[in-house]
């Protein structure tokens, strides 16, 4: 969401959408069970990890067709950092200390329409900052199909890990159709949502105490989800919205059914 100065409409749809989810990804090298596909699975608990700590390891996502890309988020992850620790703080069992040296995170982000000819999108090869969750915004948009991140340096000389190479823009296709779903209250606190017909990338489950007060939400990329966030003896209404790279389609609001 774009947050500017002054009042905004908090219910408006975003201007850009995630266009990298589940897209093909390749890498210069990968550790077993930490392959490049885990950089686009929208799961913060998984990540790609390179086999070496050498400068120049890279990760590339293929959007499968040309898009106008407006923003890229690069989320680094930490995995088994092996650094010498000078000692333990008093009254602690862990080896902890305050780092006195400044470290940097350096990389280059390039784009290509064909996977052969690349142009620079953002060059942080001389950066003096350590930004583990960087966001590159191109308001006017950049046309590309391939996006390649080359990692030059990370703190402590560790093997680079990327938990999210997230690309945002707007597709030129159709929005998903209105999803059909079942919403059943299994007990006082839990409800089960099952999408029975849908063609979306993901879904946003909204619920509340009236059709006009659907203030709670849960985003999923699958077709069903158990939600354990209800209040005992309270009546609920549920709506499931569908989204893809082209936009959002609002679903129909239904009253939460009691399990028979």
Short mmCIF file of N, CA, C and O in Angstrom, two decimals, residues 11 206-216 235-239 241 250-256:
data_model
loop_
_atom_site.label_atom_id
_atom_site.label_comp_id
_atom_site.label_asym_id
_atom_site.label_seq_id
_atom_site.Cartn_x
_atom_site.Cartn_y
_atom_site.Cartn_z
N UNK A 11 -9.40 1.34 2.77
CA UNK A 11 -10.07 0.19 2.15
C UNK A 11 -9.79 0.08 0.67
O UNK A 11 -10.24 -0.85 0.02
N UNK A 206 -11.88 -12.91 5.04
CA UNK A 206 -12.29 -11.82 5.93
C UNK A 206 -13.48 -12.25 6.75
O UNK A 206 -14.38 -12.92 6.24
N UNK A 207 -13.51 -11.86 8.01
CA UNK A 207 -14.65 -12.21 8.85
C UNK A 207 -14.86 -11.16 9.93
O UNK A 207 -13.96 -10.39 10.27
N UNK A 208 -16.09 -11.11 10.44
CA UNK A 208 -16.44 -10.15 11.47
C UNK A 208 -17.84 -10.40 12.00
O UNK A 208 -18.53 -11.34 11.58
N UNK A 209 -18.27 -9.53 12.89
CA UNK A 209 -19.55 -9.73 13.59
C UNK A 209 -20.76 -9.30 12.78
O UNK A 209 -21.89 -9.56 13.18
N UNK A 210 -20.55 -8.65 11.65
CA UNK A 210 -21.65 -8.29 10.75
C UNK A 210 -21.09 -8.17 9.34
O UNK A 210 -19.87 -8.03 9.16
N UNK A 211 -21.96 -8.21 8.32
CA UNK A 211 -21.46 -8.09 6.94
C UNK A 211 -20.72 -6.79 6.68
O UNK A 211 -19.91 -6.71 5.75
N UNK A 212 -20.98 -5.75 7.48
CA UNK A 212 -20.32 -4.47 7.31
C UNK A 212 -19.08 -4.31 8.21
O UNK A 212 -18.42 -3.28 8.19
N UNK A 213 -18.76 -5.35 8.98
CA UNK A 213 -17.63 -5.26 9.91
C UNK A 213 -16.70 -6.47 9.77
O UNK A 213 -16.42 -7.18 10.73
N UNK A 214 -16.22 -6.67 8.56
CA UNK A 214 -15.30 -7.78 8.30
C UNK A 214 -13.87 -7.28 8.54
O UNK A 214 -13.08 -7.09 7.61
N UNK A 215 -13.54 -7.07 9.82
CA UNK A 215 -12.30 -6.41 10.18
C UNK A 215 -11.11 -7.36 10.36
O UNK A 215 -9.98 -6.92 10.49
N UNK A 216 -11.37 -8.66 10.39
CA UNK A 216 -10.30 -9.65 10.57
C UNK A 216 -9.97 -10.28 9.23
O UNK A 216 -10.85 -10.46 8.37
N UNK A 235 -21.70 -14.39 16.84
CA UNK A 235 -22.12 -14.68 15.48
C UNK A 235 -21.12 -14.05 14.50
O UNK A 235 -20.60 -12.96 14.75
N UNK A 236 -20.85 -14.76 13.38
CA UNK A 236 -19.86 -14.27 12.43
C UNK A 236 -20.37 -14.33 10.99
O UNK A 236 -21.21 -15.16 10.66
N UNK A 237 -19.79 -13.44 10.19
CA UNK A 237 -19.99 -13.43 8.75
C UNK A 237 -18.61 -13.52 8.07
O UNK A 237 -17.62 -13.02 8.61
N UNK A 238 -18.59 -14.18 6.91
CA UNK A 238 -17.32 -14.47 6.24
C UNK A 238 -17.40 -14.10 4.76
O UNK A 238 -18.44 -14.28 4.12
N UNK A 239 -16.30 -13.58 4.26
CA UNK A 239 -16.16 -13.32 2.83
C UNK A 239 -14.78 -13.79 2.39
O UNK A 239 -13.81 -13.67 3.15
N UNK A 241 -12.10 -13.17 -0.67
CA UNK A 241 -11.70 -12.44 -1.88
C UNK A 241 -10.60 -13.21 -2.59
O UNK A 241 -9.75 -13.84 -1.95
N UNK A 250 -13.69 -9.35 -5.25
CA UNK A 250 -14.37 -9.54 -3.97
C UNK A 250 -15.35 -10.69 -4.06
O UNK A 250 -16.07 -10.85 -5.05
N UNK A 251 -15.42 -11.48 -3.00
CA UNK A 251 -16.36 -12.59 -2.93
C UNK A 251 -17.69 -12.18 -2.32
O UNK A 251 -17.93 -11.01 -2.02
N UNK A 252 -18.53 -13.16 -2.14
CA UNK A 252 -19.84 -12.93 -1.52
C UNK A 252 -19.75 -13.19 -0.02
O UNK A 252 -19.03 -14.08 0.42
N UNK A 253 -20.48 -12.40 0.75
CA UNK A 253 -20.49 -12.54 2.20
C UNK A 253 -21.55 -13.54 2.63
O UNK A 253 -22.70 -13.46 2.17
N UNK A 254 -21.16 -14.47 3.49
CA UNK A 254 -22.10 -15.49 3.98
C UNK A 254 -22.03 -15.54 5.51
O UNK A 254 -21.04 -15.13 6.12
N UNK A 255 -23.10 -16.06 6.09
CA UNK A 255 -23.10 -16.26 7.54
C UNK A 255 -22.38 -17.56 7.86
O UNK A 255 -22.56 -18.58 7.18
N UNK A 256 -21.53 -17.52 8.88
CA UNK A 256 -20.76 -18.70 9.26
C UNK A 256 -21.72 -19.79 9.74
O UNK A 256 -22.50 -19.57 10.67
#
